[in-house]
Amino acid sequence: MDWQRDLPTWPHNAWSRRVVCAPHRWHVQEYGKGPTLLFLHGAGASTHSWNAMMTELSRDHHVVAIDLPGHGFTTLGASNRSGLTQISEDVAALCKQEGWRPQKIIAHSAGAAIALQLCEHHLTPDTQPQSVLAINPAFTDFDGLAGVLFPLIAKSLAVNPLTPWLFTLGPDAMSRAKRLIASTGSTIPAEQLSLYARLLKDRKHVQGALFMMAQWSLRGFRTILSQSQIPMEIVVGLNDQAVPPDRTAEVQQSLPNSTLTELPNLGHLAHEEAPELFVSLVRSAIQDSRQSDPRP
């Protein structure tokens, strides 16, 4: 996305700033005072995914949202830094540089895997969050032949310089956005849909998402899940067509310190469909844990 052209009409643009932290030039949205909440979006999204939640939570929290490498307004500094391990390392470096000590990480889909990797391998005990809210988390690879073919296809698309051009060709990005969002099982507000359409027209964003899909691997992640002691609230929309809810429920059983909440009639983008519900979940969780951790 173009900073000069697109940012002035982007949600919460007054909160936006550029932050250089090698190897990327990050887009950060930051506002408010109080306990720090760090928001991590999933593949193909951007900070806009959180705009309704951030509006409300910024009233009494310090909210921080970032565009992942190559997504939205974050400039990808190295094309080989889009896998789970590399993104987690780079987000950790950004948090350290900016002095962020999130009391809670709120993460969606692939962002939830980044959050867990971040907590288990990069954050020190004094910078660990009290908990992670994982919304429709993508904690497993594709099964069988799809698990082999999908990364190969994504990789071949990502390295083809014509791919982003072909993906963004044509004026009807809104129709593509409608089909994409419908395939997730979600029905989101028209304003959110228009933002996804803008992202789908942006070649750098599309390429960034393809790089992430091509390099994404959760091999060995099961071990991290089974050994994690990070308190995690997993929330699943039962209409999720992107990450099967029954698979998420199965994975949750292997997480020693986790809870599972299932929400009927909501899809993969549940937090965009019902942001007020997720704001309530965040507030309740923080209130419950406030006495056990005095950090600001």
Short mmCIF file of C-alpha atoms in Angstrom, two decimals, residues 51-274:
data_model
loop_
_atom_site.label_atom_id
_atom_site.label_comp_id
_atom_site.label_asym_id
_atom_site.label_seq_id
_atom_site.Cartn_x
_atom_site.Cartn_y
_atom_site.Cartn_z
CA ASN A 51 -10.07 -1.19 13.87
CA ALA A 52 -13.39 -1.63 15.69
CA MET A 53 -11.82 -3.42 18.65
CA MET A 54 -9.01 -0.88 18.89
CA THR A 55 -11.43 2.04 18.86
CA GLU A 56 -13.13 0.77 21.99
CA LEU A 57 -10.12 -0.69 23.82
CA SER A 58 -8.00 2.43 23.31
CA ARG A 59 -10.26 4.24 25.77
CA ASP A 60 -8.43 2.61 28.68
CA HIS A 61 -5.58 0.62 27.12
CA HIS A 62 -2.41 1.24 25.18
CA VAL A 63 -3.24 -0.48 21.89
CA VAL A 64 -0.56 -1.49 19.39
CA ALA A 65 -1.23 -3.08 16.00
CA ILE A 66 1.30 -3.82 13.29
CA ASP A 67 1.15 -4.84 9.66
CA LEU A 68 3.10 -8.08 9.30
CA PRO A 69 6.08 -8.09 6.89
CA GLY A 70 4.97 -7.42 3.31
CA HIS A 71 1.38 -6.77 4.39
CA GLY A 72 -0.51 -3.50 4.22
CA PHE A 73 1.89 -0.61 4.72
CA THR A 74 4.83 -2.62 6.08
CA THR A 75 7.67 -2.80 3.57
CA LEU A 76 9.23 -6.25 3.35
CA GLY A 77 12.96 -5.85 3.87
CA ALA A 78 14.00 -9.39 2.92
CA SER A 79 11.94 -11.87 0.92
CA ASN A 80 13.23 -14.81 2.99
CA ARG A 81 11.85 -13.41 6.29
CA SER A 82 8.20 -14.44 5.83
CA GLY A 83 8.12 -17.79 7.64
CA LEU A 84 6.84 -18.38 11.16
CA THR A 85 10.29 -18.44 12.77
CA GLN A 86 11.54 -15.36 10.96
CA ILE A 87 8.40 -13.26 11.49
CA SER A 88 8.41 -14.13 15.20
CA GLU A 89 12.05 -13.11 15.49
CA ASP A 90 11.41 -9.82 13.71
CA VAL A 91 8.30 -9.00 15.74
CA ALA A 92 10.29 -9.73 18.91
CA ALA A 93 13.02 -7.34 17.77
CA LEU A 94 10.41 -4.67 17.07
CA CYS A 95 8.83 -5.11 20.51
CA LYS A 96 12.24 -4.83 22.17
CA GLN A 97 13.22 -1.75 20.18
CA GLU A 98 9.94 0.03 20.92
CA GLY A 99 9.82 -1.04 24.57
CA TRP A 100 6.45 -2.77 24.27
CA ARG A 101 5.57 -5.11 27.12
CA PRO A 102 2.12 -6.39 26.18
CA GLN A 103 -0.09 -7.49 29.00
CA LYS A 104 -2.10 -9.40 26.43
CA ILE A 105 -1.59 -10.45 22.82
CA ILE A 106 -4.70 -10.61 20.67
CA ALA A 107 -4.05 -12.66 17.57
CA HIS A 108 -6.01 -14.06 14.65
CA SER A 109 -5.39 -17.16 12.52
CA ALA A 110 -1.69 -17.34 11.56
CA GLY A 111 -1.10 -14.42 13.91
CA ALA A 112 -1.92 -16.75 16.80
CA ALA A 113 0.92 -19.08 15.81
CA ILE A 114 3.24 -16.07 15.68
CA ALA A 115 2.04 -15.03 19.14
CA LEU A 116 2.76 -18.44 20.64
CA GLN A 117 6.17 -18.69 18.97
CA LEU A 118 6.93 -15.18 20.22
CA CYS A 119 6.04 -16.08 23.79
CA GLU A 120 7.84 -19.41 23.87
CA HIS A 121 11.09 -18.46 22.15
CA HIS A 122 11.64 -14.71 22.24
CA LEU A 123 9.99 -12.87 25.11
CA THR A 124 11.76 -12.90 28.47
CA PRO A 125 9.88 -13.70 31.70
CA ASP A 126 9.50 -10.00 32.52
CA THR A 127 8.07 -9.22 29.07
CA GLN A 128 5.74 -12.22 28.77
CA PRO A 129 2.05 -11.36 28.38
CA GLN A 130 -0.39 -12.53 31.00
CA SER A 131 -2.28 -14.36 28.27
CA VAL A 132 -2.98 -14.72 24.58
CA LEU A 133 -6.40 -14.42 23.00
CA ALA A 134 -6.27 -16.66 19.91
CA ILE A 135 -9.14 -16.12 17.48
CA ASN A 136 -9.68 -19.02 15.06
CA PRO A 137 -5.99 -19.92 15.39
CA ALA A 138 -4.19 -21.62 12.51
CA PHE A 139 -2.16 -24.10 14.55
CA THR A 140 -1.94 -26.96 12.03
CA ASP A 141 -0.63 -27.46 8.50
CA PHE A 142 -2.76 -28.82 5.70
CA ASP A 143 -3.15 -32.58 5.81
CA GLY A 144 -1.93 -35.17 3.33
CA LEU A 145 -1.15 -34.24 -0.26
CA ALA A 146 -2.46 -30.70 0.26
CA GLY A 147 0.20 -30.18 2.91
CA VAL A 148 2.85 -30.91 0.28
CA LEU A 149 1.30 -29.23 -2.74
CA PHE A 150 -0.01 -26.00 -1.21
CA PRO A 151 3.39 -24.61 -0.11
CA LEU A 152 4.92 -25.63 -3.45
CA ILE A 153 2.17 -23.87 -5.40
CA ALA A 154 2.42 -20.78 -3.21
CA LYS A 155 6.20 -20.77 -3.58
CA SER A 156 6.02 -21.00 -7.37
CA LEU A 157 3.52 -18.15 -7.44
CA ALA A 158 5.55 -16.02 -5.05
CA VAL A 159 8.74 -16.20 -7.10
CA ASN A 160 6.97 -15.38 -10.38
CA PRO A 161 7.23 -11.59 -10.88
CA LEU A 162 4.01 -11.62 -12.92
CA THR A 163 1.91 -13.20 -10.15
CA PRO A 164 1.06 -10.05 -8.15
CA TRP A 165 0.23 -8.27 -11.39
CA LEU A 166 -2.10 -11.09 -12.48
CA PHE A 167 -3.73 -11.33 -9.04
CA THR A 168 -4.53 -7.61 -9.03
CA LEU A 169 -5.49 -7.36 -12.71
CA GLY A 170 -8.89 -5.90 -13.48
CA PRO A 171 -11.10 -3.30 -11.86
CA ASP A 172 -13.50 -5.58 -9.98
CA ALA A 173 -11.54 -6.07 -6.77
CA MET A 174 -14.77 -5.80 -4.78
CA SER A 175 -16.17 -8.95 -6.38
CA ARG A 176 -12.96 -10.80 -5.58
CA ALA A 177 -13.09 -9.54 -2.00
CA LYS A 178 -16.70 -10.66 -1.61
CA ARG A 179 -15.86 -14.16 -2.83
CA LEU A 180 -12.79 -14.35 -0.61
CA ILE A 181 -14.59 -13.25 2.55
CA ALA A 182 -17.60 -15.47 1.81
CA SER A 183 -15.25 -18.45 1.56
CA THR A 184 -14.19 -17.87 5.18
CA GLY A 185 -17.74 -18.24 6.49
CA SER A 186 -17.91 -14.62 7.65
CA THR A 187 -20.19 -11.71 6.85
CA ILE A 188 -18.40 -8.46 7.64
CA PRO A 189 -19.45 -4.78 7.42
CA ALA A 190 -19.31 -3.10 4.03
CA GLU A 191 -16.54 -0.76 5.19
CA GLN A 192 -14.33 -3.72 6.11
CA LEU A 193 -15.08 -5.40 2.81
CA SER A 194 -14.00 -2.31 0.89
CA LEU A 195 -10.67 -2.30 2.75
CA TYR A 196 -10.01 -5.92 1.76
CA ALA A 197 -10.82 -4.95 -1.84
CA ARG A 198 -8.18 -2.22 -1.66
CA LEU A 199 -5.63 -4.68 -0.31
CA LEU A 200 -6.41 -7.13 -3.11
CA LYS A 201 -5.64 -4.42 -5.67
CA ASP A 202 -2.22 -3.75 -4.16
CA ARG A 203 0.54 -5.83 -5.78
CA LYS A 204 3.05 -5.52 -2.94
CA HIS A 205 0.46 -6.66 -0.41
CA VAL A 206 -0.52 -9.64 -2.56
CA GLN A 207 3.13 -10.57 -3.01
CA GLY A 208 3.73 -10.24 0.74
CA ALA A 209 0.84 -12.59 1.48
CA LEU A 210 2.14 -15.09 -1.09
CA PHE A 211 5.63 -14.98 0.41
CA MET A 212 4.14 -15.74 3.82
CA MET A 213 2.09 -18.67 2.52
CA ALA A 214 5.07 -20.04 0.59
CA GLN A 215 7.39 -20.00 3.59
CA TRP A 216 4.87 -20.99 6.25
CA SER A 217 5.55 -24.26 8.03
CA LEU A 218 4.28 -25.56 11.36
CA ARG A 219 6.54 -28.59 11.41
CA GLY A 220 7.47 -29.20 15.02
CA PHE A 221 4.85 -26.74 16.24
CA ARG A 222 2.91 -29.51 18.01
CA THR A 223 5.79 -29.82 20.46
CA ILE A 224 5.60 -26.12 21.24
CA LEU A 225 1.85 -26.43 21.75
CA SER A 226 2.11 -29.37 24.13
CA GLN A 227 4.83 -27.73 26.22
CA SER A 228 3.46 -24.20 26.35
CA GLN A 229 2.45 -22.80 29.71
CA ILE A 230 1.20 -19.49 28.32
CA PRO A 231 -2.43 -18.96 29.36
CA MET A 232 -4.39 -18.99 26.13
CA GLU A 233 -8.04 -18.24 25.50
CA ILE A 234 -9.00 -19.86 22.20
CA VAL A 235 -12.15 -18.53 20.59
CA VAL A 236 -13.63 -20.33 17.60
CA GLY A 237 -16.38 -19.28 15.24
CA LEU A 238 -18.29 -22.45 14.45
CA ASN A 239 -18.97 -21.22 10.92
CA ASP A 240 -15.23 -20.93 10.18
CA GLN A 241 -14.63 -22.30 6.69
CA ALA A 242 -10.89 -21.56 6.67
CA VAL A 243 -9.71 -23.37 9.82
CA PRO A 244 -12.00 -26.30 10.71
CA PRO A 245 -13.43 -25.71 14.22
CA ASP A 246 -13.19 -29.41 15.12
CA ARG A 247 -9.48 -29.38 14.33
CA THR A 248 -8.98 -26.34 16.55
CA ALA A 249 -10.89 -28.07 19.35
CA GLU A 250 -8.64 -31.10 18.98
CA VAL A 251 -5.49 -28.97 19.12
CA GLN A 252 -6.79 -27.12 22.18
CA GLN A 253 -6.78 -30.40 24.08
CA SER A 254 -3.00 -30.52 23.75
CA LEU A 255 -2.51 -27.02 25.18
CA PRO A 256 -2.00 -27.44 28.94
CA ASN A 257 -3.11 -23.95 30.00
CA SER A 258 -5.90 -23.09 27.59
CA THR A 259 -9.64 -22.63 27.38
CA LEU A 260 -11.97 -23.01 24.40
CA THR A 261 -14.99 -20.84 23.64
CA GLU A 262 -17.16 -21.74 20.66
CA LEU A 263 -19.34 -19.08 19.05
CA PRO A 264 -22.24 -20.08 16.79
CA ASN A 265 -22.98 -18.22 13.55
CA LEU A 266 -19.55 -16.57 13.31
CA GLY A 267 -16.86 -17.40 10.76
CA HIS A 268 -13.11 -17.05 10.38
CA LEU A 269 -13.25 -13.26 10.77
CA ALA A 270 -15.40 -13.47 13.89
CA HIS A 271 -13.74 -10.45 15.51
CA GLU A 272 -14.75 -8.30 12.54
CA GLU A 273 -18.30 -9.63 12.62
CA ALA A 274 -18.80 -9.09 16.36
#
